[in-house]
Short mmCIF file of N, CA and C in Angstrom, two decimals:
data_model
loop_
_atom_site.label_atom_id
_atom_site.label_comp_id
_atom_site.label_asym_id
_atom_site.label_seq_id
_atom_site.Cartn_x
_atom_site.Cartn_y
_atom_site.Cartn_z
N UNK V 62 -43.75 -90.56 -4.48
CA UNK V 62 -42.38 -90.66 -4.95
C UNK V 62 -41.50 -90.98 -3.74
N UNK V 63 -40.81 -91.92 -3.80
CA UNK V 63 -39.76 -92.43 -2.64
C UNK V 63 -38.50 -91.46 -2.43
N UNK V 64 -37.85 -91.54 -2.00
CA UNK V 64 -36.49 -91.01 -1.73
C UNK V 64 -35.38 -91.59 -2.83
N UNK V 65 -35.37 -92.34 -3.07
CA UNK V 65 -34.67 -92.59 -4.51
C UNK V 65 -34.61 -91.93 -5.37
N UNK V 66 -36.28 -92.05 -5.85
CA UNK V 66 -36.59 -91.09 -7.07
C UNK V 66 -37.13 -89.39 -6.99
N UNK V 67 -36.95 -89.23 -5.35
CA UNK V 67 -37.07 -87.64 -5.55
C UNK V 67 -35.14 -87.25 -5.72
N UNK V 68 -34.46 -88.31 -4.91
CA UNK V 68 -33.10 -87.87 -5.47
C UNK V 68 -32.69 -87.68 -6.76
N UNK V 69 -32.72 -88.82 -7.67
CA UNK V 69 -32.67 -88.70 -9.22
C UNK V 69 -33.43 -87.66 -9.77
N UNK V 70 -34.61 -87.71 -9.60
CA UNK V 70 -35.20 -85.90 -10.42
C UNK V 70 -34.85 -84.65 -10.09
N UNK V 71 -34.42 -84.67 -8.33
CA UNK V 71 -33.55 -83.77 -8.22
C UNK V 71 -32.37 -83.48 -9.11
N UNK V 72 -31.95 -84.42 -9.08
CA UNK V 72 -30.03 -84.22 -10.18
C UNK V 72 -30.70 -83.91 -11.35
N UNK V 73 -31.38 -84.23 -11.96
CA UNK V 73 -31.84 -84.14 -12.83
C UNK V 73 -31.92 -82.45 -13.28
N UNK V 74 -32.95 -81.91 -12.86
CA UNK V 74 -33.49 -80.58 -12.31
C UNK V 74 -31.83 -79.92 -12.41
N UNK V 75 -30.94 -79.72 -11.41
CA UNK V 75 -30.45 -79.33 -11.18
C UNK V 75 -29.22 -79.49 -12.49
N UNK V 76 -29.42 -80.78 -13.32
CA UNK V 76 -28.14 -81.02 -14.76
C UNK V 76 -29.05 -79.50 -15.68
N UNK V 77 -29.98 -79.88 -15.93
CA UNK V 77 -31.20 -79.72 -16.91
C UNK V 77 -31.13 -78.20 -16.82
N UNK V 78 -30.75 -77.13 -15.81
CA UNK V 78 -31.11 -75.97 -15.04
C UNK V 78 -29.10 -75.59 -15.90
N UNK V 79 -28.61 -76.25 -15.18
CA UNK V 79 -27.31 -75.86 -15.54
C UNK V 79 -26.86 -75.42 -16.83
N UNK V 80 -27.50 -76.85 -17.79
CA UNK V 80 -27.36 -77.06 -19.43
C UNK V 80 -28.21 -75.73 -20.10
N UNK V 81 -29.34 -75.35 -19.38
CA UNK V 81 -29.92 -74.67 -20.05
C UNK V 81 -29.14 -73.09 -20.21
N UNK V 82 -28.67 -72.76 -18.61
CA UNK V 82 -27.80 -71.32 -18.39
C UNK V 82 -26.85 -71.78 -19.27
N UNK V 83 -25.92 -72.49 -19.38
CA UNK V 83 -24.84 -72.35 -20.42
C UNK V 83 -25.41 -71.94 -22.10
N UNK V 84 -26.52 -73.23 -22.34
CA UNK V 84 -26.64 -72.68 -23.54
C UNK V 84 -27.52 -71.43 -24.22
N UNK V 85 -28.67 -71.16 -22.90
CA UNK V 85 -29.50 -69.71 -23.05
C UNK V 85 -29.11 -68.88 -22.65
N UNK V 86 -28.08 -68.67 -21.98
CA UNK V 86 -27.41 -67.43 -20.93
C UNK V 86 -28.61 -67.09 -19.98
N UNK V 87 -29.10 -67.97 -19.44
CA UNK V 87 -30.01 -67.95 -18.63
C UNK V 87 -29.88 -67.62 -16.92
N UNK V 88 -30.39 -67.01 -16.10
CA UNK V 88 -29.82 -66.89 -14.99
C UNK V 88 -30.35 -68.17 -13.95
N UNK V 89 -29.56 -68.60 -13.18
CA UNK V 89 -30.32 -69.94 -12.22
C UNK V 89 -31.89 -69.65 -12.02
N UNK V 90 -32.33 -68.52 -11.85
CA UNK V 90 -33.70 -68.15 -11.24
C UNK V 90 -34.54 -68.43 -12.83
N UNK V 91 -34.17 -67.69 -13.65
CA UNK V 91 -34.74 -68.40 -14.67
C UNK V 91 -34.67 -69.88 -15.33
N UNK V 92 -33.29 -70.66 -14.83
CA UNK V 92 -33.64 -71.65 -15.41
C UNK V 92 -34.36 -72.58 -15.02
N UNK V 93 -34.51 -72.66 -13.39
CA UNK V 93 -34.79 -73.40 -12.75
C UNK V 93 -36.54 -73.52 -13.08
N UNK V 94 -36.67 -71.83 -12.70
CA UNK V 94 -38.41 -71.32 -13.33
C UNK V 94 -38.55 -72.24 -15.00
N UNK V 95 -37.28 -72.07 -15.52
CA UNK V 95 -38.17 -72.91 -17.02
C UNK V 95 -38.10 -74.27 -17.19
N UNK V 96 -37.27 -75.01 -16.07
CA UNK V 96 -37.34 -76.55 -16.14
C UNK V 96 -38.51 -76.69 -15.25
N UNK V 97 -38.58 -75.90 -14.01
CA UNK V 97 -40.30 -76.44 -12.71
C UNK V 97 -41.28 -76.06 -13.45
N UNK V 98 -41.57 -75.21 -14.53
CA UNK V 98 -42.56 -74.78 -15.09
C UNK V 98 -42.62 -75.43 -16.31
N UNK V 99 -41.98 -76.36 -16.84
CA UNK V 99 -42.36 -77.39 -18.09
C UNK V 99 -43.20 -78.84 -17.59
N UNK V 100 -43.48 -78.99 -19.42
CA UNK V 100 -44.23 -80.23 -19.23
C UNK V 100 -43.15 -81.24 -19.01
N UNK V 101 -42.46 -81.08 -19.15
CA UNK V 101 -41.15 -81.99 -19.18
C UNK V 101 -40.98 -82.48 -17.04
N UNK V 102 -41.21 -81.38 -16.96
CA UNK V 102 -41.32 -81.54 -15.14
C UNK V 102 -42.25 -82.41 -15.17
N UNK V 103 -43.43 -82.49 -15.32
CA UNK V 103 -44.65 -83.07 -15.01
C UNK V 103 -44.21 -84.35 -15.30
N UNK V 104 -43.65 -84.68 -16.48
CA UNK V 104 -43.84 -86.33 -17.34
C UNK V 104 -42.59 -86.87 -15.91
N UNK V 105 -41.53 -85.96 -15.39
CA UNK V 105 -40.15 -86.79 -14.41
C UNK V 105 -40.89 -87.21 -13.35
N UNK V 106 -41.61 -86.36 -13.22
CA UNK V 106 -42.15 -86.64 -12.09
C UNK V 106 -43.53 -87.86 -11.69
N UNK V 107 -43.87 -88.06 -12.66
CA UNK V 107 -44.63 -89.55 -12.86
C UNK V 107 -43.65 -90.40 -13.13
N UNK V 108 -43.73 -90.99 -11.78
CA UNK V 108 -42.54 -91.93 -11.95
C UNK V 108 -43.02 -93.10 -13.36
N UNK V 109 -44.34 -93.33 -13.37
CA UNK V 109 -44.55 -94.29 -14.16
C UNK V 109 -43.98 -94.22 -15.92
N UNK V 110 -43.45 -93.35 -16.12
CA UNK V 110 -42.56 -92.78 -17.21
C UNK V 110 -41.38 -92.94 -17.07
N UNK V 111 -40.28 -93.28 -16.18
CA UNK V 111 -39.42 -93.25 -16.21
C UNK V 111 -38.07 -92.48 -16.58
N UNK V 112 -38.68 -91.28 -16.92
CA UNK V 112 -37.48 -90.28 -17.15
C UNK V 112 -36.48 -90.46 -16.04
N UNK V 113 -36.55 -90.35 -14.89
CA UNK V 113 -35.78 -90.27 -13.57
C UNK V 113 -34.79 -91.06 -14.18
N UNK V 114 -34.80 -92.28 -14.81
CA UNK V 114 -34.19 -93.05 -14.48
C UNK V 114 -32.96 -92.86 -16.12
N UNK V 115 -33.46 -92.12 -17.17
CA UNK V 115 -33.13 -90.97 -18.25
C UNK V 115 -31.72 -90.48 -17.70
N UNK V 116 -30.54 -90.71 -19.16
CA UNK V 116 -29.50 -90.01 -18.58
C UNK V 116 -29.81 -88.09 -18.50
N UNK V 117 -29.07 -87.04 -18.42
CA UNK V 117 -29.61 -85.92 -18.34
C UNK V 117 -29.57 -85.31 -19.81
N UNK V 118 -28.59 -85.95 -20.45
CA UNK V 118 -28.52 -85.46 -22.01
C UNK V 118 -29.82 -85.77 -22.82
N UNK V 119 -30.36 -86.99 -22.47
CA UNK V 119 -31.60 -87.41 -22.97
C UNK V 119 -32.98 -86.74 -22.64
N UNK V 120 -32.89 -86.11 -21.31
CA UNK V 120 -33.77 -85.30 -20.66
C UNK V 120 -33.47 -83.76 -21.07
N UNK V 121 -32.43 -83.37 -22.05
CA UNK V 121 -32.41 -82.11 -22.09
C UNK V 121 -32.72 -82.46 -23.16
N UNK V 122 -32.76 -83.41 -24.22
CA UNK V 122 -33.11 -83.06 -25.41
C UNK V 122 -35.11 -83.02 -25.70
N UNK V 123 -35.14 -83.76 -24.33
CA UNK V 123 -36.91 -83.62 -24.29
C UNK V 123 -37.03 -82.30 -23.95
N UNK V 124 -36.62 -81.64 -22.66
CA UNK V 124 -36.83 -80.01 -22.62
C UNK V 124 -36.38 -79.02 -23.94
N UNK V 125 -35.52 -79.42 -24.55
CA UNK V 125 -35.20 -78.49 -25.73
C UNK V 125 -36.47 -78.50 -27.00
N UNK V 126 -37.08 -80.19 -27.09
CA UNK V 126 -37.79 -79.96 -27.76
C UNK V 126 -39.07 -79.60 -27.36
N UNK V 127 -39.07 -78.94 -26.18
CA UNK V 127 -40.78 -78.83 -25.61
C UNK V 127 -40.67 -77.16 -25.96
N UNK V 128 -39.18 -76.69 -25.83
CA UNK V 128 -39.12 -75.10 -25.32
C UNK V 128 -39.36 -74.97 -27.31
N UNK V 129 -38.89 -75.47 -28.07
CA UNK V 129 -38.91 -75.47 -29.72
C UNK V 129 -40.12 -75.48 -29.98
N UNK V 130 -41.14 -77.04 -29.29
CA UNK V 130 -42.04 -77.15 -30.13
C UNK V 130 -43.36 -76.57 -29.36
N UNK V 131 -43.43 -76.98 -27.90
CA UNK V 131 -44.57 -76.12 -27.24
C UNK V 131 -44.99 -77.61 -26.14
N UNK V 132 -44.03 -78.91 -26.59
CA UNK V 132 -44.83 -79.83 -25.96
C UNK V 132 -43.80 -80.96 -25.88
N UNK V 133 -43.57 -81.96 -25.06
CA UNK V 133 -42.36 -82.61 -24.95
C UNK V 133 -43.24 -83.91 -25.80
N UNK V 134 -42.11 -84.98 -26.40
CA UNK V 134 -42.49 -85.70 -27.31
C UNK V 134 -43.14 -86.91 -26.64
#
């Protein structure tokens, strides 16, 4: 992963972490633990998927449906 795209998954991480404490009342330590610990991490991080490049609303609705269904789509 280049410096580009560890920047973008960073922001990412860090939208995704935010969205989640507002809407789970989640604390940073947990949210962060439930966005690094999803499959949803794994798929950003192959760049060959292109999430990175995913606005963050679009990337939370893949983590929302992984934390719902057990598995991102």
């Amino acid at each position: 992963m280049n410096e580009q795209t560890q920047y973008l998954t960073n922001s990412l991480v860090e939208q995704l972490a935010l969205m989640a404490m507002k809407d789970y009342g989640l604390t940073m330590i947990d949210a962060l633990s439930l966005v690094y610990h999803s499959q949803w991490y794994e798929k950003v991080t192959d760049t060959d998927t292109g999430l990175y490049f995913q606005s963050p609303a679009y990337n939370y609705r893949l983590l929302r449906h992984e934390m719902a269904f057990g598995k991102v789509n």
